[in-house]
Structure formats: structure tokens, C-alpha cells
XYZ file of C-alpha atoms in Angstrom:
737
model
C -21.376 22.074 -13.089
C -18.276 20.001 -12.519
C -16.386 19.237 -9.339
C -14.058 16.615 -10.795
C -10.686 18.245 -11.224
C -11.324 20.796 -8.478
C -9.081 21.042 -5.361
C -11.815 20.200 -2.852
C -10.831 20.019 0.818
C -11.402 16.723 2.590
C -14.824 16.363 4.182
C -13.477 14.118 6.921
C -10.769 16.593 7.886
C -12.829 18.408 10.518
C -13.965 15.114 12.035
C -10.374 14.017 12.437
C -8.895 17.205 13.839
C -11.762 17.538 16.341
C -11.587 13.906 17.447
C -15.063 13.093 16.143
C -13.862 10.401 13.726
C -14.279 7.006 15.367
C -11.339 4.733 14.618
C -11.512 1.033 15.451
C -9.998 1.330 18.923
C -12.395 4.201 19.713
C -15.412 1.896 19.472
C -16.418 0.703 22.943
C -19.225 -1.782 23.430
C -21.161 -2.350 26.679
C -19.673 -5.188 28.682
C -16.541 -5.364 26.560
C -13.508 -7.155 27.923
C -9.907 -6.479 26.968
C -7.295 -8.741 25.455
C -3.516 -8.804 25.819
C -1.153 -11.077 23.912
C 1.899 -12.736 25.451
C 4.698 -13.308 22.936
C 7.561 -15.736 22.618
C 11.007 -14.505 23.561
C 12.774 -16.986 21.295
C 12.784 -17.228 17.513
C 13.043 -20.975 16.967
C 12.056 -23.948 19.099
C 8.976 -24.901 21.087
C 7.209 -24.064 24.311
C 7.893 -27.035 26.587
C 5.613 -25.736 29.336
C 3.396 -22.705 29.923
C 2.340 -22.094 33.528
C -0.799 -19.929 33.539
C -1.968 -20.568 37.102
C -0.909 -17.207 38.527
C -2.376 -15.352 35.566
C -5.697 -17.120 35.927
C -5.898 -16.045 39.585
C -5.003 -12.424 38.856
C -7.633 -9.717 39.485
C -10.132 -9.177 36.683
C -8.989 -12.083 34.528
C -11.831 -13.699 32.596
C -9.878 -16.314 30.621
C -6.369 -17.362 29.651
C -5.787 -19.103 26.322
C -2.747 -21.056 25.156
C -2.329 -23.731 22.517
C -3.763 -26.183 25.051
C -7.253 -24.653 25.205
C -7.569 -22.260 22.258
C -10.439 -23.292 19.954
C -9.198 -25.060 16.824
C -9.030 -23.235 13.511
C -9.239 -24.536 9.966
C -6.207 -24.126 7.710
C -5.764 -20.995 5.649
C -6.534 -21.626 1.970
C -3.895 -22.221 -0.674
C -2.960 -20.774 -3.009
C -2.919 -17.354 -1.413
C -5.342 -14.871 -2.946
C -6.341 -11.235 -2.537
C -9.882 -12.581 -2.124
C -8.984 -14.289 1.182
C -5.796 -12.549 2.331
C -4.123 -14.116 5.327
C -1.083 -12.272 6.617
C 0.565 -15.581 7.430
C -0.503 -19.176 6.992
C 0.729 -20.316 10.412
C -2.195 -19.993 12.810
C -1.730 -18.800 16.403
C -2.074 -20.895 19.567
C -2.686 -24.137 17.705
C 0.494 -26.005 18.721
C 3.644 -25.593 20.806
C 6.031 -24.729 17.959
C 7.836 -21.373 17.885
C 8.780 -20.060 14.448
C 9.651 -16.424 15.128
C 10.396 -14.072 18.001
C 7.252 -12.311 19.141
C 4.933 -15.141 18.100
C 1.744 -15.232 20.239
C 1.939 -17.932 22.904
C -0.901 -16.823 25.182
C -3.938 -14.551 25.175
C -5.316 -12.966 28.353
C -8.916 -11.704 28.538
C -9.681 -9.433 31.485
C -12.082 -6.722 32.598
C -9.566 -3.955 31.903
C -6.551 -3.568 29.671
C -4.227 -3.029 32.639
C -5.472 -6.228 34.274
C -4.935 -8.203 31.083
C -1.434 -6.797 30.564
C -0.471 -7.452 34.199
C -1.711 -11.031 34.063
C 0.434 -11.606 31.008
C 3.550 -10.850 33.044
C 2.658 -13.671 35.446
C 2.838 -16.420 32.821
C 5.969 -18.562 33.044
C 7.270 -20.329 29.939
C 9.987 -22.945 29.479
C 11.425 -23.306 25.984
C 13.323 -25.847 23.972
C 15.515 -23.510 21.949
C 17.126 -23.983 18.546
C 19.444 -21.566 16.736
C 17.428 -19.170 14.590
C 17.870 -18.998 10.825
C 18.669 -15.378 9.922
C 18.756 -13.483 6.636
C 21.639 -11.475 5.268
C 24.006 -11.249 2.283
C 25.765 -14.441 3.384
C 22.468 -16.345 3.172
C 21.972 -15.617 -0.524
C 23.552 -18.974 -1.333
C 20.744 -20.635 0.666
C 18.039 -19.024 -1.489
C 15.490 -21.269 -3.167
C 13.112 -20.922 -6.081
C 9.656 -20.047 -4.730
C 6.272 -20.910 -6.194
C 4.453 -18.070 -7.952
C 2.879 -15.643 -5.495
C 1.516 -12.761 -7.581
C 3.363 -12.501 -10.896
C 5.582 -15.110 -12.569
C 8.754 -15.505 -10.530
C 11.092 -15.182 -13.500
C 10.867 -13.615 -16.941
C 12.893 -13.568 -20.108
C 12.433 -11.498 -23.251
C 15.031 -11.768 -26.005
C 18.534 -12.820 -25.010
C 19.628 -10.731 -22.038
C 23.079 -12.294 -21.675
C 23.941 -11.772 -25.333
C 22.586 -8.247 -25.143
C 24.772 -7.478 -22.126
C 27.822 -8.994 -23.850
C 27.128 -6.974 -27.002
C 27.167 -3.701 -25.093
C 30.271 -1.552 -25.419
C 29.629 -0.535 -21.809
C 28.959 -3.276 -19.268
C 28.212 -2.902 -15.570
C 27.285 -5.343 -12.838
C 26.608 -4.353 -9.243
C 24.799 -5.591 -6.130
C 22.377 -3.341 -4.279
C 20.848 -4.071 -0.902
C 17.891 -2.744 1.057
C 17.123 -3.180 4.744
C 14.234 -4.710 6.629
C 11.622 -2.028 7.269
C 8.473 -1.878 9.378
C 5.124 -0.154 9.071
C 4.670 2.573 11.632
C 1.102 3.686 11.092
C -0.153 6.237 13.595
C -3.065 3.921 14.394
C -1.978 0.554 15.816
C -3.773 -2.581 14.668
C -6.925 -3.181 16.685
C -9.925 -5.510 16.720
C -13.187 -5.506 18.642
C -15.258 -8.677 18.254
C -18.844 -9.241 19.369
C -21.103 -12.231 18.773
C -24.883 -11.820 18.568
C -27.335 -14.380 19.921
C -28.081 -15.583 16.383
C -24.404 -16.486 15.813
C -23.502 -13.361 13.832
C -19.957 -12.117 14.359
C -19.312 -8.390 14.044
C -15.697 -7.294 13.810
C -14.639 -3.680 14.146
C -11.294 -3.988 12.452
C -8.305 -1.959 11.259
C -8.412 -3.354 7.743
C -7.954 -2.134 4.199
C -10.005 -5.065 2.910
C -13.275 -5.698 4.744
C -14.559 -8.250 2.250
C -11.264 -10.144 2.093
C -11.177 -10.220 5.887
C -14.711 -11.592 5.969
C -13.817 -14.297 3.443
C -10.677 -15.407 5.284
C -12.367 -15.413 8.686
C -15.238 -17.432 7.249
C -12.793 -20.087 6.046
C -10.613 -20.256 9.160
C -13.499 -20.161 11.625
C -15.681 -22.427 9.481
C -18.760 -20.231 9.475
C -21.034 -18.794 6.750
C -20.091 -15.503 5.121
C -23.521 -14.061 5.819
C -22.899 -14.461 9.531
C -19.860 -12.134 9.498
C -19.919 -8.331 9.460
C -16.674 -6.362 9.196
C -16.611 -2.620 9.842
C -13.698 -0.262 9.174
C -14.845 3.320 8.654
C -11.655 5.251 9.477
C -8.084 3.993 9.231
C -5.141 5.847 10.696
C -2.717 4.733 8.013
C -2.545 1.364 6.318
C 0.274 1.343 3.755
C -0.398 -2.325 2.913
C 0.096 -3.712 6.409
C -3.618 -3.584 7.178
C -4.662 -5.311 3.969
C -4.383 -8.787 5.494
C -5.815 -10.812 8.366
C -3.224 -11.224 11.107
C -3.193 -13.617 14.083
C -4.566 -11.132 16.617
C -7.819 -10.751 14.661
C -8.516 -14.481 14.640
C -7.651 -14.792 18.325
C -9.966 -11.927 19.269
C -12.893 -13.392 17.345
C -12.518 -16.834 18.917
C -11.947 -15.460 22.415
C -15.107 -13.335 22.214
C -17.120 -16.413 21.378
C -15.494 -18.483 24.121
C -16.129 -15.930 26.895
C -19.503 -14.907 25.413
C -18.657 -11.216 25.726
C -17.236 -8.571 23.393
C -13.446 -8.527 23.339
C -11.327 -5.511 22.416
C -7.653 -5.988 21.551
C -5.183 -3.353 20.427
C -1.579 -4.227 19.647
C 1.134 -2.304 21.418
C 3.623 -0.372 19.323
C 6.269 -3.018 20.048
C 3.933 -5.842 18.980
C 3.468 -4.199 15.593
C 7.122 -5.000 14.888
C 6.621 -8.743 15.146
C 2.970 -9.643 14.541
C 1.711 -7.794 11.453
C 4.348 -8.222 8.787
C 7.170 -6.013 7.571
C 9.095 -5.315 4.376
C 11.882 -7.803 3.874
C 15.440 -6.847 3.125
C 16.605 -7.595 -0.402
C 19.895 -8.408 -2.105
C 19.670 -7.435 -5.778
C 22.171 -7.893 -8.565
C 21.849 -5.999 -11.837
C 23.957 -6.479 -14.939
C 23.582 -3.906 -17.726
C 24.911 -3.651 -21.247
C 24.655 -0.468 -23.349
C 26.028 1.249 -26.413
C 28.239 4.323 -26.100
C 25.210 6.586 -26.551
C 23.585 4.970 -23.510
C 21.101 2.829 -25.453
C 20.425 -0.320 -23.451
C 21.288 -3.639 -25.078
C 20.604 -6.021 -22.180
C 19.570 -6.159 -18.525
C 19.639 -8.973 -16.005
C 18.011 -8.249 -12.643
C 17.993 -10.851 -9.864
C 16.648 -10.403 -6.350
C 16.744 -12.432 -3.140
C 14.477 -11.623 -0.180
C 13.590 -13.249 3.123
C 10.334 -14.864 4.146
C 9.100 -16.959 7.062
C 9.806 -20.665 7.447
C 6.166 -21.490 6.704
C 5.300 -19.123 3.816
C 6.646 -18.221 0.374
C 6.065 -14.459 0.244
C 8.138 -12.870 -2.525
C 9.276 -9.277 -2.756
C 9.146 -8.842 -6.548
C 11.966 -6.314 -6.658
C 12.835 -7.041 -10.310
C 9.249 -6.558 -11.500
C 9.613 -2.996 -12.794
C 12.712 -3.828 -14.810
C 10.462 -5.879 -17.075
C 8.546 -2.835 -18.340
C 10.259 0.484 -17.582
C 12.918 0.973 -20.291
C 13.329 -0.234 -23.863
C 16.160 -2.751 -24.262
C 17.235 -3.875 -27.718
C 18.780 -7.241 -26.829
C 16.801 -8.705 -23.959
C 15.675 -8.497 -20.346
C 15.764 -11.306 -17.800
C 14.554 -11.180 -14.199
C 14.392 -13.680 -11.371
C 13.445 -13.851 -7.695
C 14.529 -16.216 -4.941
C 13.655 -16.432 -1.260
C 15.368 -17.484 1.950
C 13.231 -19.116 4.640
C 14.153 -17.587 7.985
C 12.803 -17.406 11.529
C 10.712 -14.268 11.195
C 7.042 -13.530 10.718
C 5.815 -13.413 7.136
C 6.666 -10.172 5.293
C 3.904 -8.221 3.637
C 3.165 -5.314 1.326
C 4.606 -1.979 2.408
C 4.282 1.230 0.437
C 5.374 0.729 -2.246
C 5.977 -3.036 -2.305
C 8.128 -4.509 -5.048
C 8.517 -1.343 -7.140
C 10.148 0.933 -4.545
C 12.760 -1.699 -3.701
C 13.511 -2.650 -7.282
C 13.759 0.918 -8.498
C 16.552 1.640 -6.044
C 18.660 -0.981 -7.783
C 17.512 -0.291 -11.341
C 17.660 3.491 -11.247
C 20.948 3.485 -9.349
C 22.346 1.245 -12.091
C 20.982 3.637 -14.718
C 22.785 6.498 -12.977
C 26.010 4.503 -12.939
C 25.519 3.884 -16.649
C 25.026 7.609 -17.226
C 28.409 8.374 -15.654
C 30.108 5.469 -17.444
C 28.769 6.595 -20.839
C 29.023 10.331 -20.275
C 25.333 10.728 -21.155
C 23.261 13.040 -18.987
C 20.941 11.008 -16.688
C 17.782 12.616 -18.117
C 18.991 12.201 -21.703
C 19.903 8.584 -20.956
C 16.331 7.837 -19.959
C 14.886 9.718 -22.905
C 16.977 7.660 -25.327
C 15.657 4.493 -23.640
C 12.015 5.572 -23.528
C 9.773 2.699 -24.629
C 6.892 2.754 -27.103
C 5.804 -0.813 -26.354
C 5.875 -2.681 -23.049
C 9.093 -4.742 -23.337
C 7.593 -7.545 -21.241
C 4.281 -8.129 -23.028
C 4.867 -6.434 -26.349
C 1.610 -4.526 -25.964
C 1.278 -0.783 -26.532
C 0.872 1.304 -23.397
C -2.590 2.673 -22.701
C -0.806 5.963 -22.073
C 2.799 6.737 -21.212
C 3.781 10.287 -20.344
C 7.274 9.337 -19.177
C 8.836 11.779 -21.615
C 6.652 14.565 -20.226
C 7.546 13.530 -16.669
C 11.245 13.721 -17.499
C 11.199 16.968 -19.464
C 8.668 18.948 -17.433
C 10.132 17.711 -14.170
C 13.646 18.663 -15.304
C 12.455 22.102 -16.375
C 10.713 22.749 -13.058
C 13.777 21.532 -11.147
C 16.282 23.532 -13.207
C 18.243 20.446 -14.220
C 20.016 22.313 -17.034
C 21.847 24.427 -14.445
C 23.399 21.338 -12.880
C 27.170 20.896 -13.051
C 27.535 17.196 -14.021
C 30.876 16.482 -12.326
C 30.688 14.938 -8.827
C 31.848 17.220 -5.974
C 31.611 20.249 -8.262
C 28.705 22.014 -6.528
C 29.043 23.648 -3.108
C 27.168 25.877 -0.726
C 29.692 27.025 1.837
C 31.072 23.969 3.588
C 28.353 21.697 2.224
C 28.620 19.632 -0.934
C 25.508 19.903 -3.124
C 24.279 16.960 -5.169
C 21.483 16.620 -7.686
C 20.101 13.295 -8.839
C 17.051 11.920 -10.563
C 15.249 8.674 -11.328
C 12.342 7.470 -13.423
C 9.518 5.303 -12.119
C 6.799 2.924 -13.254
C 3.984 1.498 -11.155
C 1.606 -1.406 -11.760
C -2.016 -0.528 -12.460
C -4.455 -2.869 -10.747
C -7.911 -3.491 -12.238
C -10.419 -5.002 -9.823
C -14.214 -5.328 -9.745
C -16.164 -2.934 -7.545
C -19.796 -2.191 -6.808
C -21.545 0.920 -5.541
C -25.010 2.282 -4.901
C -26.144 5.885 -5.293
C -29.482 6.799 -3.724
C -31.343 10.007 -4.537
C -33.409 10.787 -1.445
C -36.774 12.522 -1.138
C -35.211 15.810 -0.020
C -33.032 15.981 -3.148
C -29.833 14.894 -1.444
C -27.878 11.808 -2.445
C -26.196 8.988 -0.547
C -23.228 7.023 -1.917
C -22.705 3.527 -0.530
C -19.758 1.308 -1.344
C -17.668 -1.143 0.630
C -14.449 0.691 -0.106
C -12.217 2.371 2.488
C -10.652 5.687 3.349
C -7.075 5.171 4.522
C -6.697 8.888 5.069
C -6.361 9.487 1.331
C -9.602 11.406 0.819
C -11.923 8.670 -0.446
C -14.935 10.184 1.335
C -14.278 13.407 -0.576
C -13.521 12.175 -4.089
C -16.521 9.816 -4.081
C -18.668 12.865 -3.285
C -17.136 14.672 -6.236
C -17.822 11.802 -8.625
C -21.433 11.394 -7.508
C -22.120 15.134 -7.493
C -20.867 15.434 -11.055
C -22.855 12.426 -12.188
C -26.095 13.746 -10.665
C -25.588 17.420 -11.381
C -25.891 18.503 -7.751
C -23.661 20.388 -5.345
C -21.152 18.628 -3.140
C -22.929 19.576 0.075
C -25.932 17.531 -1.021
C -23.935 14.278 -1.201
C -22.969 12.028 1.715
C -20.866 8.872 1.590
C -20.879 5.596 3.514
C -17.790 3.369 3.366
C -16.131 0.518 5.221
C -18.935 -1.937 6.035
C -19.542 -5.384 4.508
C -23.288 -4.652 4.513
C -22.600 -2.195 1.693
C -22.046 -3.122 -1.981
C -18.909 -5.237 -2.329
C -15.684 -3.548 -3.341
C -12.025 -4.487 -3.642
C -9.194 -3.972 -1.203
C -7.836 -0.446 -0.862
C -4.359 -1.458 -1.946
C -2.194 -0.990 -4.992
C -3.408 2.594 -5.482
C -6.543 1.112 -7.023
C -9.400 2.861 -5.209
C -9.792 5.907 -7.416
C -9.736 4.034 -10.722
C -11.883 1.060 -9.723
C -14.130 1.878 -6.760
C -14.450 5.383 -8.198
C -15.611 3.899 -11.500
C -18.359 1.939 -9.731
C -19.599 5.141 -8.056
C -19.599 6.919 -11.412
C -21.641 4.108 -12.967
C -24.067 4.093 -10.033
C -24.550 7.865 -10.300
C -25.190 7.504 -14.029
C -27.765 4.781 -13.339
C -29.580 6.967 -10.786
C -29.427 9.928 -13.153
C -30.913 7.866 -16.005
C -33.760 6.707 -13.784
C -34.497 10.306 -12.854
C -34.528 11.340 -16.519
C -36.887 8.493 -17.330
C -39.242 9.603 -14.550
C -39.122 13.181 -15.771
C -39.982 12.121 -19.305
C -42.542 9.388 -18.762
C -43.243 8.905 -15.056
C -46.372 9.840 -13.156
C -47.180 13.525 -13.674
C -44.021 13.735 -15.801
C -42.804 17.376 -15.884
C -40.837 16.907 -19.132
C -43.369 14.807 -21.022
C -42.909 15.173 -24.758
C -39.199 15.953 -24.572
C -36.519 13.505 -25.714
C -33.777 12.145 -23.510
C -30.903 13.733 -25.411
C -32.358 17.178 -24.739
C -32.410 16.685 -20.976
C -29.747 18.321 -18.811
C -29.024 18.094 -15.086
C -27.402 21.027 -13.332
C -27.598 22.734 -9.949
C -29.944 20.010 -8.729
C -32.525 20.584 -11.459
C -33.601 18.532 -14.475
C -34.574 20.511 -17.548
C -35.022 20.147 -21.288
C -33.778 22.617 -23.873
C -37.049 22.598 -25.825
C -39.225 23.315 -22.786
C -39.189 26.166 -20.344
C -39.579 23.793 -17.409
C -37.181 22.577 -14.778
C -37.776 20.310 -11.820
C -35.699 19.458 -8.776
C -34.962 15.911 -7.686
C -37.121 16.451 -4.606
C -40.104 17.594 -6.650
C -39.619 14.793 -9.174
C -39.719 12.102 -6.476
C -42.740 13.762 -4.854
C -44.658 13.784 -8.157
C -43.919 10.082 -8.546
C -44.744 9.188 -4.933
C -41.229 7.852 -4.329
C -39.125 8.134 -1.212
C -35.889 7.357 -3.062
C -34.380 6.509 -6.405
C -31.594 3.922 -6.455
C -28.839 3.512 -9.020
C -26.542 0.465 -8.933
C -23.054 0.545 -10.401
C -20.951 -2.524 -11.132
C -17.481 -2.109 -12.569
C -16.105 -5.422 -13.786
C -12.914 -4.806 -15.765
C -10.774 -7.270 -17.641
C -7.619 -8.048 -15.656
C -4.827 -5.807 -16.840
C -2.661 -8.704 -17.992
C -5.442 -9.871 -20.324
C -6.266 -6.467 -21.787
C -5.217 -5.141 -25.189
C -2.854 -2.585 -23.692
C -0.306 -2.407 -20.912
C -1.428 -0.008 -18.191
C 1.054 1.647 -15.848
C 1.556 4.909 -14.025
C 4.833 6.782 -14.523
C 6.938 9.372 -12.752
C 10.238 11.198 -12.705
C 11.786 12.392 -9.443
C 14.459 15.085 -9.085
C 16.267 15.567 -5.772
C 18.847 17.971 -4.416
C 20.781 17.157 -1.255
C 23.424 18.871 0.814
C 26.064 16.749 2.484
C 28.323 17.765 5.333
C 31.633 16.196 4.212
C 33.054 16.191 7.734
C 30.053 14.751 9.575
C 28.548 12.621 6.790
C 25.082 14.097 7.384
C 22.731 14.170 4.379
C 19.843 16.631 4.197
C 17.265 16.918 1.461
C 17.289 20.465 0.049
C 14.404 20.197 -2.386
C 12.567 17.691 -4.524
C 10.390 17.828 -7.609
C 8.109 14.957 -8.590
C 6.363 14.772 -11.971
C 3.593 12.190 -12.244
C 1.542 10.526 -14.956
C -1.469 9.110 -13.123
C -4.032 9.756 -15.802
C -6.875 12.095 -14.949
C -6.539 13.796 -11.563
C -9.929 13.882 -9.856
C -8.871 16.147 -6.980
C -5.538 18.001 -7.299
C -5.527 18.871 -3.587
C -5.839 15.310 -2.279
C -3.545 14.099 -5.088
C -0.844 16.538 -4.016
C -1.305 15.358 -0.446
C -0.768 11.785 -1.628
C 2.358 12.823 -3.512
C 3.825 14.661 -0.534
C 3.161 11.648 1.692
C 4.794 9.311 -0.813
C 7.857 11.516 -1.155
C 8.279 11.653 2.620
C 7.930 7.867 2.683
C 10.737 7.628 0.112
C 12.948 9.956 2.159
C 12.577 7.546 5.069
C 13.550 4.618 2.867
C 16.566 6.486 1.523
C 18.038 7.987 4.673
C 16.564 6.572 7.861
C 14.454 3.433 8.011
C 16.173 0.226 9.057
C 15.014 -2.645 11.243
C 18.059 -4.311 12.726
C 18.006 -7.971 13.721
C 19.707 -9.370 16.816
C 22.148 -11.838 15.258
C 22.008 -14.165 18.261
C 18.391 -14.068 19.400
C 16.851 -13.549 15.960
C 14.497 -10.727 16.902
C 14.100 -7.184 15.653
C 15.805 -4.697 17.950
C 13.966 -1.522 16.979
C 10.403 -1.633 18.259
C 9.257 1.936 18.781
C 9.630 5.438 17.382
C 12.756 6.109 19.426
C 14.604 3.154 17.922
C 13.170 3.241 14.404
C 13.733 6.534 12.610
C 11.093 8.062 10.353
C 11.137 11.555 8.820
C 9.711 14.457 10.790
C 8.747 17.951 9.616
C 12.301 19.149 10.276
C 13.628 16.625 7.732
C 11.341 17.673 4.874
C 11.810 20.859 2.813
C 9.300 22.373 0.422
C 8.238 19.726 -2.098
C 7.018 20.433 -5.605
C 4.633 18.165 -7.498
C 3.213 18.353 -10.992
C 0.759 16.116 -12.805
C 1.353 15.624 -16.525
C -0.930 12.712 -17.396
C -4.144 12.745 -19.405
C -7.443 10.865 -19.388
C -6.708 7.138 -19.812
C -9.834 5.340 -20.968
C -8.180 1.928 -20.781
C -7.242 2.378 -17.127
C -10.698 3.342 -15.894
C -13.982 4.910 -17.029
C -12.857 7.835 -14.869
C -9.613 8.098 -16.828
C -7.573 7.757 -13.632
C -4.538 5.582 -12.958
C -2.900 4.679 -9.646
C -1.098 7.519 -7.873
C -0.612 6.984 -4.123
C 2.135 4.352 -4.161
C 3.715 5.627 -7.371
C 4.800 8.717 -5.450
C 6.997 6.684 -3.080
C 8.772 4.966 -5.987
C 12.197 6.246 -7.103
C 12.538 8.845 -4.337
C 15.269 6.669 -2.784
C 17.357 6.249 -5.957
C 16.967 9.942 -6.838
C 18.383 10.818 -3.401
C 21.086 8.142 -3.642
C 22.101 9.447 -7.061
C 22.191 12.983 -5.672
C 24.451 11.814 -2.837
C 26.855 10.324 -5.370
C 26.840 13.570 -7.343
C 27.597 15.472 -4.131
C 30.454 13.360 -2.755
C 31.578 11.063 -5.574
C 30.982 7.936 -3.502
C 28.336 5.418 -4.585
C 26.188 4.009 -1.794
C 24.515 0.781 -2.875
C 22.975 -0.131 0.469
C 19.906 1.564 1.970
C 19.501 3.501 4.120
C 22.315 5.964 3.441
C 23.693 6.502 6.928
C 26.598 8.482 8.324
C 28.886 5.496 8.772
C 28.498 4.544 5.096
C 29.557 8.007 3.969
C 32.549 8.553 6.235
């Protein structure tokens, strides 16, 4: 019996479509009050006075907090770490300074949400205003060298400048991407309740319950064991819910101050200024190559914006270090500009999706300059060793991605000359791009419990972001125990469960999944031991290697006896059998091999030459993500990632008011995201194989990989259609006309 590799439908699907799944904001506690945040209307300055008298007298108001009476917090720890992930280091309502538009300046607690929101409108604020510092291409000269955030800020292998100079073909261009915002269906929300023994329970929209607990412990100055964080269903995270943001800290402290549960849900508009965003980038790439397209040198430099108080870096040049083989050398560097905005954060897919637009657009420009077909160009630059570390890849099916993806797409039927393909009045363009994505290796723990009735329970402090984690963990445990899927249940999203890592970086399947596999193996081995030598052992005299587990029964080849888990536990007088799994991998950077996921994306667009409207006709994505545990949920991930990339390419843009320094687009009517009408039929294929270095499961990261290189594939297709190169995302009508 095997369920791994089968297209199993999601077990949580029925709960969600019937409304039975309880998201954070659905959890109501007796006696709960409601919070509403009042935000600054300026981007730089200070609050000279805040008059709260009218708000305090308003109906239903329980408390009003400003910097004058908010309980004090301890500083966020430095350096920043995934283990205690603050969204921003500047803590709310601790002083009168204003660093960005939309910064919290007051918190209202009232009996109802309407009462809290109304009271917020009664607060009067006087400001001392200073001109905001904004980010844009003209600010690149103000960029500074940041301290290391995740990876080294700069890199150099070989002599990139000499390699570029040695190339018979040399190109240098600047590519820009826009500010973008998360628009998860579920807004950020927190419900905080304090028990009489001082225990704080937070129902939280988080992708990292244990990191949230750690950060809250530090900032609130309380023991870890006194904090419980629960996040069982998440209506979209995409990186933005992986960190602790100001509203969570405010809710926890307010609940303690008023001695009642407090529920706070951000409005859609507040999500544009209080929980991070993806910063715009200005990237310059210089490339040298021989006439056959073989790369001789690459220099990739990126500048992005961050807040005035943090050093967040968008590592846009990261992928250039490892994607293509370069004979002469590769150099990369990142700089930041401190501006009056809230701290940026990870957004599917951080770093890689931004950098690939520049890199794979430059590769397409090189293809036209050299006369080498874009697929052939990438094949000739396929790498056998990671250019950055010199290590062999654990697995690299880039060639298969390129060739099988091209075959499925029908790339050989493409006319290579721009503006040479038409469908009636529309110009047709076809473009492609390769992709690489970082593989994260993090420790994870799980527990698998075989119960007296023969069913099994999986417990791990991982999360389901809507990706199917509840389902795939069932599959892994069922396979490990030799039982059917309907006999397995899963508990996730609670810090009282075995500790696991954040659900970010497309790491859940490979790492948390590995811990479940190990826990199932441990429970299985205990059951075998009981069957062989336990009380009233049914398989006494057999040897372990002869024992098999299938269809919920344990049997031995040499004996005509089989016993169910339920009977085995009954014979032994046990109510349960517990297996613990602890996956503790070596960090990828310290391993013997370089581990990445790979992809190739092929896009066809149609462009109205008179109106400048671009529509996606079709898209094929070929992915190397190692072993695919569930093709159905994997395809769902790929479709979601492709749609995400379409938004990046053609629609998503957060515009900044150049006088007031605040984002103008703060809802779905002002910020465009793809809808069903924008998305044609999408084809996906998986070409990877079991990767033992990546995970005991053989899986590599998939979810965020699928959003990488969609934008450059579309941009390259637009060039092929109209013969005009767009180097600034998104590709909008005014840029084409």
C-alpha cells in the first residue's frame, strides 16, 4: 500500500467550503472586547499632541492607549533571526515619533468593533511634520551598504569584469520592479486572552507559531512556557504572516491591561501599511558572452528600499550566483535606501522572483543579440557545479525542465523574429525563462500516535497555509504505518505540539514532512517489536526483516498469522503507541552538495497593438522539485504560483504619494490582482526525481518556485510580440503605447 505519489484530494477542503474551518478571526471568546487601531496620517515627524478625551467618553469604550499610557516593551533582539522574527524593530506606541504613514498612534478597546472604530474617529492629533524620504530611481545614489541580513550582501567568483570585457557580446541594462503588497483573502487578526496563572494564549494569523512565541516572550519579558500560540487555518500567508507585527504585540498587552480577551482584525486598508510589503528594486545587470551565447561574465547589482529603522534587504541578485555557468566570473551586490515606509518583508517569492525578472530578461536580450535560440542559450549555459560554492548539485533537472517544457509548449513551431506571429489583429509573442529556488533545511519534530482503535494521530507544530499540509502529512503517516488514509488524523498549528519550523521558503514538505515520516517509522518499529516480543506476542519466533505492514495488519512471511494494530495494543494492555520523529538536518550551506529547485516557464501572450492590452494565452511550467508527494496539491501550488507571477508581470503595483509619502492603493479596487478572467488553461509538469540530500522524503521546495520566472517569461513574450523591450514591471498599457 502506498499513498505517496497519489493525487489525493485535500481533507480540509470540505471544512473550508462549508464554513466549518475556524480561522483566527472566527474564534470568539466569552467576554471578548474588540480593538481598533488609529494610524498616523503623516510619514515623517512626531505627534505633538493626541487628544483622547472624546474617545474615552464614547459608548462602549473600555480603554484608549497611546504612547503615553501603553505598557512598555523590551527591544526586539538583534541580529534578526528566523527563530524570533519581528516584522519591524520599531515598537508601537512607545514614543511620539512618526516614521511612516499608517503607523499606529492609538489603540481603542471597546465592547464592539463598531464602537471601537467610531471612538477612533474622535481622536484629534497635532503633528510636527517633516518631508518624507521616498524611494525611486533617483534615490539610487543615496543607497548604502547594509549589514548582512540572510545571505552575504555581496559575492564574487572569478573576475566578473574581465569576463564581461572578454565577451564578444556585451550588454548592460537596468531593470526595475514596483512596490507590491500582500493581499491575502484572510486579513491579519489576533485574539489574546490571559489566564489567571499568567498564561497568554494568542489565536494568531501566523506562519510561524514558535517564532511568534519566542519574539513575544522577548518583547513582553515573560517565560516561553507561559505563551501559547494557535494558528490552525490560514487564509493565505505568502510570507507576510511569517513575522510578528505591531498589532499582535498591542493586542497582547491591551488584553492584559483591561483583564479581558481582546480581538483585533486589521482592515484591508491597514494591511497596506502595517504588515510589510515587497519593496521596489532597481537592478543593473552587465553580461558578457561569446558568439555562441556562452556566458563569460555577469555583474548583477540591486538597490531596494527599507524603513528608516531597519536594514531589510531584497536579495534580488541572489539567484544569479547559482543559476547559470559562467566561465569568467560572477559578481553580485545589494544596497538599500532608508525611506519613510514600514519595513518590507518576504512576499512570494522573495528575492528570487524579483531577481529573475532582471536576469532572465537579460538572458533573452543576449539570445537576440547572439542569434541563439533562448532555450538553446540556456542549455549551452547549463551548470554542472554550483558556480557560487563550487559544490555539485544534489540534483539538477534544469535540462529536463527546458527540453520537456519546450516540447509540451511546442517551442519548435515558434517563429523567432519579433512581430512575426499574428492572430487576426493581435500580435502573438512567445517567451521563456529558467528558474532556480533556494532549498531551506530546518529542524522539525513530530509525533505519531497509534491509538487503541487502530487509528493514528499525527501531531506537529507546522501549519497549513492552504497548501494541503493536513492532507500530505496524512499520506506520509499512512504509508509509514501501512494503514489507509481514513484512519489517520492530523493536528497542526499549536505550540503545545512538537516544535516545527516556520512554513516559509517552501520548506514544509521536505522538513516537517521528514519529521512525520521519522515519527511514523518510530511508531511502526515499536509495533513490530511488540508483535515479536511483547506480551502475548502474535509473531513470536519471527524475525524483524520478515515482518510487513499493510492494510492495517502486521504479518510475517514465515507465519500464517496477521494482527491489526488494535488487537496488538489490546494484547499488550496499551491504550496507545507513540513514535517521536526529530529531523535535524545540516544547514544547506554547510552540506556536501548544493540543493536547489529548478524550473522552466514558457508563456504565450497576445497583444492588441492599438490598445496596448496584453493577455496571457497559455503557459507551460516544468518543475524539478524532487519527489512529488501529492501531484494534485502540487499542481494546485503550481497554478497558484503562476497566477501570482501573472500579477507581478502585468498588474501589481503599489503607488506612493510623492508628497505625503503614503501608499495610494489600499484595497482590491485600487490594487489589481488577477481574476479567473485573466487566467487561461495552465499546464504543469514535474520532471524531478527523489533527492536524498534535500530530504529523507526526497522532496525539494515547490510552492514559491512556481512564482519565479513567470514575469520574465511573459515580458520576453511581450518583446517577441511587439519588438519593444519593457524593463519595468508591471507591463502596463502606457509602457507599450
